[in-house]
Coordinates of C-alpha atoms in Angstrom, one line a residue:
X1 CA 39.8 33.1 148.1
X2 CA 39.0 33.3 151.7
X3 CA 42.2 32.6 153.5
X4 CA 43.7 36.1 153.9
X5 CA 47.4 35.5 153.1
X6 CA 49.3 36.7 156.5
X7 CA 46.7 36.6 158.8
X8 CA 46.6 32.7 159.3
X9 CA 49.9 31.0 160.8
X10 CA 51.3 28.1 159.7
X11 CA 49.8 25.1 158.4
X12 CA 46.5 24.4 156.8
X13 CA 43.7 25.0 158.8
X14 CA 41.8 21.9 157.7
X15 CA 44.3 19.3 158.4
X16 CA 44.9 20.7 162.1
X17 CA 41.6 19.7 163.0
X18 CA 40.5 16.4 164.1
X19 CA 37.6 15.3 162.4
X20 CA 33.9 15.5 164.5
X21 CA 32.0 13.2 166.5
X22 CA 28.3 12.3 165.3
X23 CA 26.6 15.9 166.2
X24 CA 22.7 16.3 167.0
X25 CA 21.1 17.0 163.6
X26 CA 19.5 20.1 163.1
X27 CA 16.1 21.2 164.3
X28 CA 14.3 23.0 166.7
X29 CA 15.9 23.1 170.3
X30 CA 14.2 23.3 173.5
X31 CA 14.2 26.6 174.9
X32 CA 16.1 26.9 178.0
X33 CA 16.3 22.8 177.7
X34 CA 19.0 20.6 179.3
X35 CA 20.8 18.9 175.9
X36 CA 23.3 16.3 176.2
X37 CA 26.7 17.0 174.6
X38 CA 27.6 13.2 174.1
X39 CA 30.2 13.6 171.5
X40 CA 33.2 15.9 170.8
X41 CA 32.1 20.0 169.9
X42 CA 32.4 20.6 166.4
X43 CA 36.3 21.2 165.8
X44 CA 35.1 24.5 164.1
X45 CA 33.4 25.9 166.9
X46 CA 35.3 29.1 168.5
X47 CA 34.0 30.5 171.6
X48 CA 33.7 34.4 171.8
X49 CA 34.7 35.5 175.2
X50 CA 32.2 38.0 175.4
X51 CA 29.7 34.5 175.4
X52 CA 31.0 34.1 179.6
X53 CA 31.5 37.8 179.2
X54 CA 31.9 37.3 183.6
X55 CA 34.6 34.9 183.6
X56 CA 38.3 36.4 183.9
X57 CA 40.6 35.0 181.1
X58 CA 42.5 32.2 182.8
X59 CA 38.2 30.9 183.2
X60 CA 37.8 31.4 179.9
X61 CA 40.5 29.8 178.6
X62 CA 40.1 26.6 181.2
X63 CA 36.6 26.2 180.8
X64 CA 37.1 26.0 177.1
X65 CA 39.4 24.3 176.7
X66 CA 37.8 21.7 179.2
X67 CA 34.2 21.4 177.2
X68 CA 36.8 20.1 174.5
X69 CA 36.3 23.2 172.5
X70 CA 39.5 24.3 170.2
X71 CA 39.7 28.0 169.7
X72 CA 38.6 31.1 171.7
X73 CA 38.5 34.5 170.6
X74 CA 39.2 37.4 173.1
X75 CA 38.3 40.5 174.6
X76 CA 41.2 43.3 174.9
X77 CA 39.5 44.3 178.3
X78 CA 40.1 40.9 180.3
X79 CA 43.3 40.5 178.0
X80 CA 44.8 44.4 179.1
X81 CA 43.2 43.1 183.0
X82 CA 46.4 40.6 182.9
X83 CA 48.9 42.4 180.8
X84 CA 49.7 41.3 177.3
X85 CA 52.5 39.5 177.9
X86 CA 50.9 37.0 180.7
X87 CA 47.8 36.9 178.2
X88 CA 50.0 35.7 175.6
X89 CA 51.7 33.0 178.1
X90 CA 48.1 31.8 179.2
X91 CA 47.1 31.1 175.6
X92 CA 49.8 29.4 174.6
X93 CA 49.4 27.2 177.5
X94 CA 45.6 25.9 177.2
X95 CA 46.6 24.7 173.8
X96 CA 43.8 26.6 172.1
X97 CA 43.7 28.6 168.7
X98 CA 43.2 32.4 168.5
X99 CA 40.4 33.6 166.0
X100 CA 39.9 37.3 166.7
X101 CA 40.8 40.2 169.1
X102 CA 37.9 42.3 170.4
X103 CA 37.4 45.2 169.5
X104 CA 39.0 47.9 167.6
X105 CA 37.3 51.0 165.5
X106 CA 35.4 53.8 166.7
X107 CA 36.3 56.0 164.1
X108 CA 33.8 58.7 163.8
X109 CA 35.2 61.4 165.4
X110 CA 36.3 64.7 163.9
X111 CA 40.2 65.7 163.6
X112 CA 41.2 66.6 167.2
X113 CA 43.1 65.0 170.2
X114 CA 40.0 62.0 170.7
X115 CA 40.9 61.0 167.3
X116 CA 44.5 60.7 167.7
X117 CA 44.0 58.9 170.8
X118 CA 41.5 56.3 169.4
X119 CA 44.0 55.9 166.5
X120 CA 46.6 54.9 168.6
X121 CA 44.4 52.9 170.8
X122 CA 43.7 50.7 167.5
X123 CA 47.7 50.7 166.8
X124 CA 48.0 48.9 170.1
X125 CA 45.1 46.6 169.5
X126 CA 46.8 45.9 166.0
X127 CA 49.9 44.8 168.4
X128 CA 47.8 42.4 170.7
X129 CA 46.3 40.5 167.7
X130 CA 49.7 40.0 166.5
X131 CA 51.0 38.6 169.8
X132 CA 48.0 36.8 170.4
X133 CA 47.7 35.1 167.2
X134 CA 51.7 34.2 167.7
X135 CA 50.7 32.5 170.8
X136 CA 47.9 30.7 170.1
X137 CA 47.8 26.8 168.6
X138 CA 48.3 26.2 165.2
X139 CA 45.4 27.7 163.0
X140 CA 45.5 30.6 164.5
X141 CA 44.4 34.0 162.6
X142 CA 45.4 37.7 163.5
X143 CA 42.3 39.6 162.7
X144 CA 41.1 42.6 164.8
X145 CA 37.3 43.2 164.5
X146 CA 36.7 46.8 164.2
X147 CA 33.3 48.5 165.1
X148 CA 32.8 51.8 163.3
X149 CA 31.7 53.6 165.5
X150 CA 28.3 56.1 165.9
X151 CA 27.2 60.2 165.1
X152 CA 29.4 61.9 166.9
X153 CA 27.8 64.2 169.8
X154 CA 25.1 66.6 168.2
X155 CA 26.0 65.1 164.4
X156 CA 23.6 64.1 161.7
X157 CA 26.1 63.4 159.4
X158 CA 25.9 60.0 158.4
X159 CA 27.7 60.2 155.3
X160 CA 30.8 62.4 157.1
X161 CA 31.0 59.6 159.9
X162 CA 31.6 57.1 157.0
X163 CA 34.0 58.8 155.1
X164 CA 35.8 58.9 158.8
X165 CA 35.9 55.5 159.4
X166 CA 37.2 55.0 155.8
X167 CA 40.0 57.9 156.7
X168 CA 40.9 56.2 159.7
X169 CA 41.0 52.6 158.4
X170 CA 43.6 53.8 155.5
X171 CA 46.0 55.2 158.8
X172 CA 45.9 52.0 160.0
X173 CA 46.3 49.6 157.4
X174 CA 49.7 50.4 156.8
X175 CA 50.4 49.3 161.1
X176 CA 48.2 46.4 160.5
X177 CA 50.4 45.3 157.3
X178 CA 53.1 45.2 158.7
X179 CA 52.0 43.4 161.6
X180 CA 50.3 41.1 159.9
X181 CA 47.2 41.6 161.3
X182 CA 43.6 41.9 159.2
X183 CA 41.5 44.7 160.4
X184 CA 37.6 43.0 159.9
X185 CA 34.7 46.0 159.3
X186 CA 32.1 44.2 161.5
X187 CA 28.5 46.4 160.2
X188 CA 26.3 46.2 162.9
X189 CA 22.3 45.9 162.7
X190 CA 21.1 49.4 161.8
X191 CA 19.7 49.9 164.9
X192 CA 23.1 51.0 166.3
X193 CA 24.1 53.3 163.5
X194 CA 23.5 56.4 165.9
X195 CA 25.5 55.4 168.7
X196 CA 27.8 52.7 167.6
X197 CA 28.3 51.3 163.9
X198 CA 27.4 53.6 161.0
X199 CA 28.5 50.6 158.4
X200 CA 25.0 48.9 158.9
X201 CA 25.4 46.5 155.4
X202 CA 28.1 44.1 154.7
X203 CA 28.1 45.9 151.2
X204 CA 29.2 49.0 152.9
X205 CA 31.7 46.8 155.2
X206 CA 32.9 45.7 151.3
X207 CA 32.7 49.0 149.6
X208 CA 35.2 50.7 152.4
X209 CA 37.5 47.8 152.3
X210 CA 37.9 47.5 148.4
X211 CA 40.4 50.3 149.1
X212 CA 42.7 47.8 150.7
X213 CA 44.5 44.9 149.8
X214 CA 42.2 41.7 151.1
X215 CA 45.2 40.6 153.5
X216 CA 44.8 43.9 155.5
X217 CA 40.8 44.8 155.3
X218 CA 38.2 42.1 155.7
X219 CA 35.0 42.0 156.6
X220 CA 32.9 40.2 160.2
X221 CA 30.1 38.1 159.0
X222 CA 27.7 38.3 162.2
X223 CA 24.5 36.6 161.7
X224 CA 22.6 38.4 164.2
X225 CA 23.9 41.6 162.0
X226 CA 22.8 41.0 159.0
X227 CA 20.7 38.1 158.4
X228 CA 17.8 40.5 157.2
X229 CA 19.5 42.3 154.5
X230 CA 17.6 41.4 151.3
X231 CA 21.1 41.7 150.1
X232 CA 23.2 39.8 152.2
X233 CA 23.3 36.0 149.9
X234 CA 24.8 38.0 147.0
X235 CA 27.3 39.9 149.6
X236 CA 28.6 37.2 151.0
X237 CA 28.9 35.9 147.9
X238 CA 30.9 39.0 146.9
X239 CA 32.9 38.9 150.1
X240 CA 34.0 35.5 148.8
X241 CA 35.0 36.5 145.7
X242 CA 37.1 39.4 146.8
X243 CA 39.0 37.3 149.8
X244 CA 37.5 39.4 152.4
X245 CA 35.6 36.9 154.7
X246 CA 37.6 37.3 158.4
X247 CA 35.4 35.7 160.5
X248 CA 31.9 34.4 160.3
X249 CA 30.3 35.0 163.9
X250 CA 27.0 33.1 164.1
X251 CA 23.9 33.5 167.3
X252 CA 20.4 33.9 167.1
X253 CA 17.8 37.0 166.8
X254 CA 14.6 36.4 169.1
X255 CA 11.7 39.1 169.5
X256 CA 10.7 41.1 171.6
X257 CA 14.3 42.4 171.9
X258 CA 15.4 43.0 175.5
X259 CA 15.6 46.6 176.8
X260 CA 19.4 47.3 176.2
X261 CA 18.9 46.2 172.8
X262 CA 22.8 45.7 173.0
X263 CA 21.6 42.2 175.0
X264 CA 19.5 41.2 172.4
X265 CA 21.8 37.8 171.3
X266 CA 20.6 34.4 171.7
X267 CA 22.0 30.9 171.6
X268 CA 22.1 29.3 168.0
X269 CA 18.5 27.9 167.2
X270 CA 16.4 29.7 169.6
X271 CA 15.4 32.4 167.2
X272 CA 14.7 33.3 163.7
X273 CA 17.5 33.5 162.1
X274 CA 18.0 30.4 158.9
X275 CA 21.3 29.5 159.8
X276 CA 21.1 27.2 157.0
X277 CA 21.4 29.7 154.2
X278 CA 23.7 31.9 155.5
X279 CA 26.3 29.2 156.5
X280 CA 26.1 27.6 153.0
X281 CA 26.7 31.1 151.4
X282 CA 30.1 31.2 153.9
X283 CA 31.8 27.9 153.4
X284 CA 30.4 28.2 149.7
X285 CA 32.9 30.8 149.5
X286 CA 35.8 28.6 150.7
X287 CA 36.0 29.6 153.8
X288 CA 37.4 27.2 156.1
X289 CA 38.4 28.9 158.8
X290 CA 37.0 28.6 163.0
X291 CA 33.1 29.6 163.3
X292 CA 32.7 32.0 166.6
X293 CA 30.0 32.0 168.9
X294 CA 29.4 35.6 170.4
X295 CA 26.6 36.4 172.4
X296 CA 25.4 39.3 174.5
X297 CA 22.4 38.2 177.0
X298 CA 22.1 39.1 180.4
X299 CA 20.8 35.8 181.6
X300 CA 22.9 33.9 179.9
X301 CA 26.0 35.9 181.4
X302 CA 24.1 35.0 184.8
X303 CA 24.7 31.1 184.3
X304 CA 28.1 29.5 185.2
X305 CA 30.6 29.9 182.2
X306 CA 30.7 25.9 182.1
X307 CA 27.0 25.7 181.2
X308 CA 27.0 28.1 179.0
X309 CA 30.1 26.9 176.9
X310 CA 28.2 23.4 177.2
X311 CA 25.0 24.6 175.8
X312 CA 27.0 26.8 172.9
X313 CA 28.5 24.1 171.7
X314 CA 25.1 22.1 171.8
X315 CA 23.2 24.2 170.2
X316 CA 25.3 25.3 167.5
X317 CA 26.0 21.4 167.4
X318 CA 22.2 21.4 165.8
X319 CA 22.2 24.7 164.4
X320 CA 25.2 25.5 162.5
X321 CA 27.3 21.9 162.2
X322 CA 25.3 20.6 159.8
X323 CA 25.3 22.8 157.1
X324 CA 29.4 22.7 157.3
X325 CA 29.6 19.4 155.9

């Protein structure tokens, strides 16, 4: 199963959304186009805040909200900006559901006063899901995306970083329990195992949280992550099968990369990636929960955070939508 016990508030998920409006069927999209959103966004479709990475909170959660999109997930840097409490109050007031908090992890240090700090920094993230998810619509999930982490300074170690993260995730799933809160491995592309995730694979993601009970340690499925792992149909697959499926985060992978390679992400359709597989491996699995949007693109932070929420839900209108149904 998919739904991970605790981490999703009352009700079923299905039957609090409204059904969708006719959506643009898939294809290719014109790059840097104008497209029309005539109809409702798909009632699936969260919006990462790290998409209008720019806009403050109370922007994010109006424009949103106001480009009829139902569920947000945040960032603990613009949340933390207003205080947890006020974040918590803003939520609950724009009506929209919570799917993840952003970001815990960074594990990979040695034993020493950096790691006991960073461990504590997570116990507090494990708190803000929990309030977050309280406050937000019904639907809501409590899951806390954790990023490894990379080598430590002057390390070649991979192998010792991992066994760290693993070490640091088993501290934490006893907090996280009892909050009610799912930690979700995210593994990010391997091009950022030296300086930010050394889970590359979501079989590694799986292999570190088979440890745990499903409830407490999930997994992110990230298209622009792993969407060329030769592995990664049979993974999901397995994710299903062990309930470990958080979140499924979905954008697109474009060549050549940009210079930060960090800024690489590009709207839903615009690149390589077949979203058509991967999101019929997902819902195959049963999962039915909200579908984020999370993109990292300097030009697209440039644009006003109402076009860009417009042309998100556009695009993965024609990208992603139709292989839900």
């Amino acid at each position: 199963m998919t739904s991970l016990g605790s981490s999703t508030r009352s009700g079923d998920q299905k039957a609090s959304r409204p059904e969708a409006g006719s959506l643009p069927e898939a294809g290719s999209l014109p790059e840097g186009g104008s497209l029309s959103l005539s109809k409702r966004p798909d009632p699936r479709l969260s919006i990462n805040q790290a998409t209008i990475k720019h806009a403050d909170l109370e922007t994010a959660l109006r424009v949103t909200a106001d480009a009829g999109i139902q569920a947000i997930g945040l960032w603990r840097e613009p949340v933390n900006e207003v205080g947890l409490d006020v974040a918590a109050r803003m939520l609950a007031d724009s009506g929209l559901r919570f799917t993840t908090h952003c970001r815990g992890g960074f594990f990979t240090l040695p034993a020493g006063p950096e790691r006991v700090a960073a461990l504590d920094d997570n116990r507090r993230a494990i708190e803000e899901t929990a309030t977050l998810a309280a406050a937000g619509a019904d639907g809501s999930t409590a899951v806390l995306v954790l990023v490894a982490g990379g080598l430590p300074a002057g390390s070649r170690d991979l192998i010792g970083a991992r066994d760290r993260v693993r070490d640091a995730i088993g501290e934490l799933a006893v907090d996280a329990k009892a909050a009610g809160v799912t930690l979700a491995i995210e593994p990010l592309h391997p091009m950022y195992a030296s300086d930010r995730a050394v889970v590359s694979t979501l079989g590694q993601a799986l292999d570190i949280a088979a440890d745990f009970d499903a409830d407490v340690v999930g997994a992110a499925v990230d298209t622009f992550h792993i969407w060329w792992d030769p592995q990664v149909l049979e993974q999901i697959a397995r994710a299903g099968r062990e309930g470990r499926i958080a979140t499924y985060q979905v954008c697109d992978w474009k060549t050549p990369l940009a210079a930060d390679v960090l800024l690489s992400r590009h709207y839903t359709g615009d690149g390589v990636i077949d979203f058509g597989s991967l999101t019929r491996a997902v819902i195959e699995t049963g999962y039915d929960r909200d579908i984020e949007v999370e993109i990292f693109n300097a030009d697209i932070w440039a644009d006003a955070p109402e076009n860009v929420v417009r042309r998100t839900a556009e695009t993965f209108g024609a990208a992603v939508s139709p292989h839900l149904r």
